[in-house]
Short mmCIF file of C-alpha atoms in Angstrom, two decimals:
data_model
loop_
_atom_site.label_atom_id
_atom_site.label_comp_id
_atom_site.label_asym_id
_atom_site.label_seq_id
_atom_site.Cartn_x
_atom_site.Cartn_y
_atom_site.Cartn_z
CA UNK G 1 -84.47 13.38 171.32
CA UNK G 2 -87.52 11.58 170.01
CA UNK G 3 -88.31 10.01 173.39
CA UNK G 4 -86.90 12.40 175.96
CA UNK G 5 -87.06 10.12 179.03
CA UNK G 6 -85.11 7.24 177.58
CA UNK G 7 -83.72 8.49 174.29
CA UNK G 8 -80.23 7.16 174.92
CA UNK G 9 -81.18 3.49 174.68
CA UNK G 10 -83.52 4.12 171.77
CA UNK G 11 -80.86 6.07 169.89
CA UNK G 12 -78.43 3.24 170.56
CA UNK G 13 -80.78 0.76 168.91
CA UNK G 14 -81.32 3.03 165.92
CA UNK G 15 -77.60 3.65 165.58
CA UNK G 16 -76.98 -0.10 165.70
CA UNK G 17 -79.49 -0.67 162.93
CA UNK G 18 -78.11 2.05 160.71
CA UNK G 19 -74.54 0.89 161.26
CA UNK G 20 -75.47 -2.71 160.43
CA UNK G 21 -77.31 -1.68 157.28
CA UNK G 22 -74.28 0.22 156.03
CA UNK G 23 -71.84 -2.46 157.19
CA UNK G 24 -73.71 -5.08 155.22
CA UNK G 25 -72.70 -3.29 152.05
CA UNK G 26 -69.21 -4.73 152.45
CA UNK G 27 -70.68 -8.11 151.47
CA UNK G 28 -69.44 -9.29 148.04
CA UNK G 29 -71.69 -9.95 145.05
CA UNK G 30 -74.80 -11.94 145.89
CA UNK G 31 -75.45 -13.30 142.41
CA UNK G 32 -74.66 -16.86 143.50
CA UNK G 33 -76.82 -16.53 146.62
CA UNK G 34 -79.77 -14.66 145.16
CA UNK G 35 -82.01 -17.71 145.61
CA UNK G 36 -81.90 -16.99 149.34
CA UNK G 37 -83.67 -13.71 148.78
CA UNK G 38 -87.29 -13.55 147.74
CA UNK G 39 -87.48 -11.18 144.82
CA UNK G 40 -90.71 -9.20 144.90
CA UNK G 41 -89.22 -6.28 143.05
CA UNK G 42 -92.09 -5.90 140.63
CA UNK G 43 -94.45 -5.11 143.50
CA UNK G 44 -92.10 -2.91 145.50
CA UNK G 45 -93.91 0.32 145.25
CA UNK G 46 -97.01 0.80 143.14
CA UNK G 47 -98.24 -0.75 139.91
CA UNK G 48 -100.34 0.97 137.30
CA UNK G 49 -103.76 -0.36 136.42
CA UNK G 50 -104.96 -1.16 132.91
CA UNK G 51 -106.86 2.09 132.42
CA UNK G 52 -107.33 5.52 133.94
CA UNK G 53 -109.66 5.37 136.91
CA UNK G 54 -112.98 6.85 135.86
CA UNK G 55 -115.51 8.96 137.67
CA UNK G 56 -119.24 8.60 137.11
CA UNK G 57 -119.26 11.01 134.17
CA UNK G 58 -116.24 10.03 132.02
CA UNK G 59 -113.68 7.34 131.31
CA UNK G 60 -110.55 6.73 129.22
CA UNK G 61 -108.97 3.42 128.26
CA UNK G 62 -105.33 4.36 128.76
CA UNK G 63 -102.95 3.90 131.67
CA UNK G 64 -102.87 7.39 133.14
CA UNK G 65 -104.03 9.56 136.01
CA UNK G 66 -107.55 9.17 137.48
CA UNK G 67 -110.14 11.29 135.74
CA UNK G 68 -111.92 11.86 139.04
CA UNK G 69 -109.05 14.19 139.99
CA UNK G 70 -110.00 16.58 137.20
CA UNK G 71 -112.30 18.76 139.25
CA UNK G 72 -112.26 22.04 141.15
CA UNK G 73 -109.12 21.96 143.27
CA UNK G 74 -107.64 19.07 141.25
CA UNK G 75 -105.49 18.57 138.15
CA UNK G 76 -105.07 21.16 135.42
CA UNK G 77 -106.31 19.76 132.04
CA UNK G 78 -103.18 19.78 129.87
CA UNK G 79 -102.71 18.80 126.22
CA UNK G 80 -99.74 18.26 123.92
CA UNK G 81 -98.79 21.53 122.26
CA UNK G 82 -100.24 23.72 125.03
CA UNK G 83 -98.32 26.88 125.94
CA UNK G 84 -97.79 27.98 129.55
CA UNK G 85 -96.60 31.22 131.16
CA UNK G 86 -97.68 33.51 128.32
CA UNK G 87 -96.25 31.27 125.64
CA UNK G 88 -92.81 30.68 127.16
CA UNK G 89 -93.17 26.91 127.74
CA UNK G 90 -94.49 24.48 125.12
CA UNK G 91 -95.77 21.06 126.27
CA UNK G 92 -94.01 18.26 124.35
CA UNK G 93 -94.83 15.00 126.20
CA UNK G 94 -95.94 13.66 129.57
CA UNK G 95 -93.31 12.43 132.03
CA UNK G 96 -95.64 11.14 134.72
CA UNK G 97 -98.28 11.87 137.31
CA UNK G 98 -98.97 11.55 141.01
CA UNK G 99 -101.85 12.08 143.38
CA UNK G 100 -101.08 15.78 143.59
CA UNK G 101 -99.46 16.69 140.27
CA UNK G 102 -98.88 15.86 136.64
CA UNK G 103 -95.38 16.28 135.17
CA UNK G 104 -94.68 17.27 131.58
CA UNK G 105 -91.72 17.54 129.24
CA UNK G 106 -91.68 21.11 127.97
CA UNK G 107 -89.54 23.36 125.79
CA UNK G 108 -88.45 26.69 127.26
CA UNK G 109 -88.75 28.85 124.15
CA UNK G 110 -87.00 31.80 125.82
CA UNK G 111 -83.84 29.98 126.92
CA UNK G 112 -84.11 27.23 124.25
CA UNK G 113 -83.85 24.28 126.62
CA UNK G 114 -85.97 21.32 127.66
CA UNK G 115 -87.42 21.18 131.15
CA UNK G 116 -89.81 19.19 133.30
CA UNK G 117 -92.86 21.12 134.51
CA UNK G 118 -94.65 19.81 137.57
CA UNK G 119 -98.23 21.15 137.60
CA UNK G 120 -99.68 20.82 141.08
CA UNK G 121 -103.36 20.40 141.88
CA UNK G 122 -104.83 23.77 142.66
CA UNK G 123 -105.89 22.87 146.21
CA UNK G 124 -102.19 22.54 147.17
CA UNK G 125 -100.83 25.43 145.13
CA UNK G 126 -101.08 28.21 147.71
CA UNK G 127 -98.02 28.59 149.95
CA UNK G 128 -96.71 25.31 148.59
CA UNK G 129 -94.27 23.54 150.86
CA UNK G 130 -92.21 21.88 148.12
CA UNK G 131 -91.50 25.19 146.37
CA UNK G 132 -90.29 26.67 149.65
CA UNK G 133 -87.95 23.73 150.25
CA UNK G 134 -86.52 23.81 146.72
CA UNK G 135 -85.93 27.55 147.00
CA UNK G 136 -84.13 27.04 150.31
CA UNK G 137 -81.92 24.36 148.74
CA UNK G 138 -81.10 26.58 145.76
CA UNK G 139 -79.74 29.20 148.16
CA UNK G 140 -77.22 26.78 149.67
CA UNK G 141 -73.46 27.25 149.22
CA UNK G 142 -72.44 26.60 145.62
CA UNK G 143 -69.14 25.06 146.71
CA UNK G 144 -70.73 22.19 148.62
CA UNK G 145 -70.06 18.93 146.71
CA UNK G 146 -73.58 17.70 147.37
CA UNK G 147 -75.45 20.60 145.80
CA UNK G 148 -75.00 19.24 142.28
CA UNK G 149 -76.77 16.07 143.41
CA UNK G 150 -80.07 17.87 144.11
CA UNK G 151 -82.69 18.52 141.44
CA UNK G 152 -82.57 22.15 140.35
CA UNK G 153 -85.61 24.43 140.45
CA UNK G 154 -85.39 26.65 137.36
CA UNK G 155 -88.58 28.67 137.54
CA UNK G 156 -92.06 28.74 139.05
CA UNK G 157 -95.30 30.41 138.07
CA UNK G 158 -99.07 30.26 138.50
CA UNK G 159 -101.33 28.83 135.81
CA UNK G 160 -105.02 29.68 135.73
CA UNK G 161 -107.42 26.99 134.57
CA UNK G 162 -110.98 25.69 134.86
CA UNK G 163 -110.10 23.84 138.08
CA UNK G 164 -108.42 26.76 139.82
CA UNK G 165 -104.97 28.32 140.08
CA UNK G 166 -102.09 25.85 139.79
CA UNK G 167 -98.49 26.26 140.93
CA UNK G 168 -96.09 25.10 138.22
CA UNK G 169 -92.55 24.12 139.21
CA UNK G 170 -90.05 24.17 136.34
CA UNK G 171 -87.33 21.60 137.04
CA UNK G 172 -84.24 20.53 135.15
CA UNK G 173 -84.85 17.64 132.79
CA UNK G 174 -83.36 14.46 134.19
CA UNK G 175 -82.97 10.87 133.08
CA UNK G 176 -84.40 7.61 134.42
CA UNK G 177 -84.58 6.68 138.08
CA UNK G 178 -82.05 4.27 139.51
CA UNK G 179 -84.80 1.75 140.24
CA UNK G 180 -86.15 1.74 136.69
CA UNK G 181 -82.68 1.54 135.18
CA UNK G 182 -81.71 -1.34 137.49
CA UNK G 183 -84.66 -3.35 136.20
CA UNK G 184 -83.12 -3.32 132.71
CA UNK G 185 -80.35 -5.60 134.00
CA UNK G 186 -80.90 -9.32 134.45
CA UNK G 187 -79.56 -9.10 138.01
CA UNK G 188 -82.07 -6.34 138.89
CA UNK G 189 -79.19 -4.11 139.93
CA UNK G 190 -76.73 -1.69 138.38
CA UNK G 191 -73.11 -2.67 137.70
CA UNK G 192 -71.06 -2.50 140.89
CA UNK G 193 -68.89 0.49 139.95
CA UNK G 194 -71.94 2.57 139.03
CA UNK G 195 -73.77 1.53 142.21
CA UNK G 196 -70.88 2.54 144.44
CA UNK G 197 -70.37 5.86 142.64
CA UNK G 198 -74.10 6.59 142.89
CA UNK G 199 -74.03 5.69 146.60
CA UNK G 200 -71.24 8.20 147.24
CA UNK G 201 -73.15 10.93 145.42
CA UNK G 202 -76.36 10.17 147.30
CA UNK G 203 -74.50 10.57 150.60
CA UNK G 204 -73.10 13.91 149.43
CA UNK G 205 -76.54 15.08 148.31
CA UNK G 206 -78.20 14.08 151.56
CA UNK G 207 -75.47 15.77 153.59
CA UNK G 208 -76.12 18.99 151.63
CA UNK G 209 -79.86 18.69 152.31
CA UNK G 210 -79.19 18.29 156.02
CA UNK G 211 -76.81 21.27 156.13
CA UNK G 212 -79.79 23.33 154.98
CA UNK G 213 -81.76 21.99 157.97
CA UNK G 214 -84.04 19.86 155.82
CA UNK G 215 -85.13 16.23 156.09
CA UNK G 216 -86.10 14.62 152.78
CA UNK G 217 -89.31 13.24 154.27
CA UNK G 218 -91.71 10.75 152.69
CA UNK G 219 -94.33 10.22 150.06
CA UNK G 220 -97.65 11.95 150.16
CA UNK G 221 -100.43 9.60 151.19
CA UNK G 222 -102.31 7.84 148.38
CA UNK G 223 -99.79 8.91 145.74
CA UNK G 224 -99.30 6.93 142.55
CA UNK G 225 -96.05 6.28 140.77
CA UNK G 226 -94.71 8.73 138.22
CA UNK G 227 -92.48 7.60 135.39
CA UNK G 228 -88.71 7.60 135.93
CA UNK G 229 -87.23 10.78 137.37
CA UNK G 230 -90.47 12.32 138.58
CA UNK G 231 -92.05 9.38 140.33
CA UNK G 232 -94.23 9.79 143.39
CA UNK G 233 -93.15 6.35 144.42
CA UNK G 234 -90.64 7.59 145.60
CA UNK G 235 -91.47 8.16 149.18
CA UNK G 236 -88.62 8.47 151.63
CA UNK G 237 -85.12 8.43 150.25
CA UNK G 238 -85.07 5.32 148.05
CA UNK G 239 -83.91 4.27 144.54
CA UNK G 240 -87.08 5.63 142.93
CA UNK G 241 -86.19 9.11 144.20
CA UNK G 242 -82.63 8.97 142.86
CA UNK G 243 -82.30 9.77 139.16
CA UNK G 244 -79.57 10.04 136.59
CA UNK G 245 -78.73 13.47 135.22
CA UNK G 246 -79.31 13.65 131.48
CA UNK G 247 -77.63 16.05 129.07
CA UNK G 248 -78.31 14.16 125.84
CA UNK G 249 -81.55 15.98 124.95
CA UNK G 250 -80.40 19.55 125.48
CA UNK G 251 -79.58 20.40 121.86
CA UNK G 252 -82.21 18.34 120.05
CA UNK G 253 -85.11 19.72 118.05
CA UNK G 254 -88.64 18.81 119.13
CA UNK G 255 -88.85 16.24 116.32
CA UNK G 256 -85.49 14.68 117.22
CA UNK G 257 -86.43 14.54 120.88
CA UNK G 258 -89.79 12.88 120.22
CA UNK G 259 -88.02 10.36 117.98
CA UNK G 260 -85.65 9.47 120.83
CA UNK G 261 -88.63 8.99 123.16
CA UNK G 262 -91.73 6.88 122.79
CA UNK G 263 -94.27 8.50 120.49
CA UNK G 264 -97.05 10.02 122.62
CA UNK G 265 -99.89 7.53 123.05
CA UNK G 266 -103.19 9.18 123.81
CA UNK G 267 -106.69 8.03 124.60
CA UNK G 268 -109.82 10.11 124.12
CA UNK G 269 -111.82 10.89 127.22
CA UNK G 270 -115.32 9.58 126.73
CA UNK G 271 -118.46 10.81 128.43
CA UNK G 272 -120.64 8.28 130.21
CA UNK G 273 -124.18 8.00 128.90
CA UNK G 274 -126.21 11.00 129.91
CA UNK G 275 -123.20 13.11 130.99
CA UNK G 276 -121.56 15.93 128.99
CA UNK G 277 -117.79 16.50 128.89
CA UNK G 278 -116.82 19.70 130.67
CA UNK G 279 -113.77 21.99 130.36
CA UNK G 280 -112.60 20.66 133.73
CA UNK G 281 -111.60 17.38 132.04
CA UNK G 282 -108.98 17.12 129.23
CA UNK G 283 -110.06 16.01 125.74
CA UNK G 284 -107.62 13.09 125.99
CA UNK G 285 -105.10 11.56 128.38
CA UNK G 286 -101.43 10.94 127.53
CA UNK G 287 -99.49 7.86 128.61
CA UNK G 288 -96.20 8.84 130.30
CA UNK G 289 -92.96 8.30 128.45
CA UNK G 290 -89.64 6.91 129.66
CA UNK G 291 -86.54 9.02 129.09
CA UNK G 292 -83.52 7.37 127.46
CA UNK G 293 -80.79 6.25 129.81
CA UNK G 294 -77.51 8.18 129.77
CA UNK G 295 -75.73 5.63 131.98
CA UNK G 296 -72.39 4.41 130.60
CA UNK G 297 -69.86 3.89 133.39
CA UNK G 298 -68.97 5.15 136.87
CA UNK G 299 -66.77 7.92 135.47
CA UNK G 300 -69.75 9.45 133.68
CA UNK G 301 -72.32 8.83 136.42
CA UNK G 302 -74.16 11.80 137.92
CA UNK G 303 -77.22 11.19 140.09
CA UNK G 304 -79.62 13.60 141.78
CA UNK G 305 -82.18 13.40 144.57
CA UNK G 306 -85.69 14.46 143.53
CA UNK G 307 -89.19 14.90 144.97
CA UNK G 308 -89.30 17.16 148.01
CA UNK G 309 -93.08 17.21 148.37
CA UNK G 310 -92.87 15.84 151.93
CA UNK G 311 -89.55 17.34 153.02
CA UNK G 312 -89.55 19.35 156.25
CA UNK G 313 -87.28 21.56 158.32
CA UNK G 314 -85.30 20.09 161.21
CA UNK G 315 -87.18 20.65 164.45
CA UNK G 316 -90.56 20.31 162.78
CA UNK G 317 -92.60 17.20 163.51
CA UNK G 318 -94.64 15.69 160.69
CA UNK G 319 -96.72 12.60 160.21
CA UNK G 320 -95.10 10.16 157.80
CA UNK G 321 -96.72 8.58 154.75
CA UNK G 322 -93.94 6.57 153.15
CA UNK G 323 -93.66 2.87 152.22
CA UNK G 324 -93.58 0.70 155.30
CA UNK G 325 -90.31 -1.12 154.57
CA UNK G 326 -88.40 2.18 154.23
CA UNK G 327 -89.65 3.71 157.48
CA UNK G 328 -87.26 4.16 160.36
CA UNK G 329 -88.31 2.55 163.66
CA UNK G 330 -89.20 5.90 165.23
CA UNK G 331 -91.65 6.54 162.39
CA UNK G 332 -93.27 3.13 162.98
CA UNK G 333 -93.57 3.47 166.74
CA UNK G 334 -94.20 7.19 167.12
CA UNK G 335 -95.42 8.32 163.65
CA UNK G 336 -92.85 11.11 163.92
CA UNK G 337 -89.32 11.59 162.66
CA UNK G 338 -86.49 14.08 162.22
CA UNK G 339 -83.27 14.25 160.18
CA UNK G 340 -82.03 10.93 161.56
CA UNK G 341 -84.79 9.01 159.80
CA UNK G 342 -83.15 9.88 156.48
CA UNK G 343 -80.03 7.99 157.64
CA UNK G 344 -82.08 4.81 158.06
CA UNK G 345 -83.53 5.32 154.57
CA UNK G 346 -80.02 5.98 153.26
CA UNK G 347 -78.88 2.60 154.53
CA UNK G 348 -81.87 0.85 152.93
CA UNK G 349 -81.30 2.71 149.66
CA UNK G 350 -77.60 1.90 149.37
CA UNK G 351 -78.32 -1.69 150.34
CA UNK G 352 -80.79 -2.06 147.48
CA UNK G 353 -78.41 -0.34 145.05
CA UNK G 354 -75.60 -2.78 145.80
CA UNK G 355 -77.53 -5.99 146.40
CA UNK G 356 -80.45 -5.48 144.03
CA UNK G 357 -83.10 -6.15 146.69
CA UNK G 358 -84.41 -4.14 149.64
CA UNK G 359 -83.11 -5.23 153.05
CA UNK G 360 -86.59 -6.12 154.30
CA UNK G 361 -89.34 -8.13 152.64
CA UNK G 362 -91.65 -5.80 150.71
CA UNK G 363 -94.24 -8.22 149.37
CA UNK G 364 -97.52 -7.14 150.97
CA UNK G 365 -95.65 -5.91 154.07
CA UNK G 366 -97.33 -5.31 157.39
CA UNK G 367 -96.09 -3.72 160.57
CA UNK G 368 -95.80 -6.89 162.68
CA UNK G 369 -93.79 -8.77 160.07
CA UNK G 370 -91.48 -5.80 159.58
CA UNK G 371 -90.82 -5.56 163.33
CA UNK G 372 -90.06 -9.29 163.45
CA UNK G 373 -87.53 -8.78 160.65
CA UNK G 374 -85.88 -5.97 162.60
CA UNK G 375 -85.55 -8.21 165.64
CA UNK G 376 -84.22 -11.04 163.49
CA UNK G 377 -81.56 -8.78 162.00
CA UNK G 378 -80.74 -6.35 164.84
CA UNK G 379 -81.72 -8.12 168.05
CA UNK G 380 -84.32 -7.27 170.68
CA UNK G 381 -86.10 -3.95 170.71
CA UNK G 382 -85.17 -1.45 173.43
CA UNK G 383 -87.24 -1.97 176.58
CA UNK G 384 -89.09 1.27 175.93
CA UNK G 385 -90.42 -0.16 172.68
CA UNK G 386 -91.09 -3.62 174.04
CA UNK G 387 -94.84 -3.07 174.06
CA UNK G 388 -94.76 -2.94 170.26
CA UNK G 389 -93.17 -6.38 169.85
CA UNK G 390 -95.66 -8.68 168.05
CA UNK G 391 -96.21 -12.28 169.16
CA UNK G 392 -93.86 -14.92 167.70
CA UNK G 393 -94.65 -16.27 164.26
CA UNK G 394 -96.09 -19.78 164.45
CA UNK G 395 -95.74 -20.92 160.84
CA UNK G 396 -91.98 -21.44 161.04
CA UNK G 397 -91.35 -18.89 158.29
CA UNK G 398 -87.73 -17.74 158.02
CA UNK G 399 -87.33 -14.15 156.96
CA UNK G 400 -84.78 -13.18 154.31
CA UNK G 401 -83.13 -10.79 156.80
CA UNK G 402 -82.21 -13.63 159.16
CA UNK G 403 -80.64 -15.59 156.31
CA UNK G 404 -78.77 -12.58 155.01
CA UNK G 405 -77.61 -11.50 158.43
CA UNK G 406 -75.91 -14.85 158.98
CA UNK G 407 -74.16 -14.60 155.61
CA UNK G 408 -73.16 -10.99 156.19
CA UNK G 409 -71.71 -11.67 159.60
CA UNK G 410 -69.61 -14.48 158.16
CA UNK G 411 -68.42 -12.25 155.33
CA UNK G 412 -67.66 -9.29 157.56
CA UNK G 413 -65.97 -11.20 160.40
#
């Protein structure tokens, strides 16, 4: 129990919230009622700036990772056409970046397949937690229906460079994230049949993760979004961490693949006046590409859960660094969580898949407003958490959750 002296009442409140979140999914299409929901989708997670953040010595006018992270212990300077692991992997394009890694599209010249290589900063490459979790998942029973909904670790190796020794995780190449694909629709959500099929697969994948004694966890603090399947948005379990499997690029040549993607856009790294460029910094930065979408219909939908950088074993206690609106109450009030917190995130994720909006307001969220939304939707906090209840709002603002809850209760009665 998270709070041993009075866990029963607390668990009851959490169970009520999770049940309500999942029950709300029975609500029919909200297209005609979408004006009741404030759409702040564009600011849900993290937005890129107009240029790579510079240090005092160099700068680059492209939208990419911060140059200040190219230092001892930081990123590995990588260029298009580089070869890794004694020439086995050839770098083709960039897929994205985060606070603790860059991710690259690469060709496995030995097995003649395309992969995604996640190159971690060297300061986190020793005894890396994510590699241990992915290896544990790969050893799970092959017959479990949820195993095919987990990103597959294909290989791992160490790469020496001017900034240290970097762990490289070779992952299967996947398609776009659910969140990025949803934004291509005018309704900001996937078609209903695809959403429901994806929801079922997410549940199966999460159940497999939990059978291995693992909680998916949250986003590393200060991380920045990666493109599509390899985003560091994503965080706890949420639509940015759910991606579509992609088999369309497997048999293409390098030229054909580049043609199907956006042509690599690069920007030279420039030295500030009076500073030389060093081998610790790449000659140029590459803007991330977006993979083509393989989504057609529910019968051909296959989704996978990615990003296990903050996953942890059941029984361990970890501090949480995930987006506020996806955090379970126990993570807000105690800064700790276990496997059950993933169930709360599951409810929020499926809600957003079906409705097209997160269940709680995510425009510049703060803790007090989020707690008020919980109370509006779920009722009073348990007595044990009463000390955390913020004072009433005085501006008469009505939260989307209170509006939606009324509609949902009418629809579900």
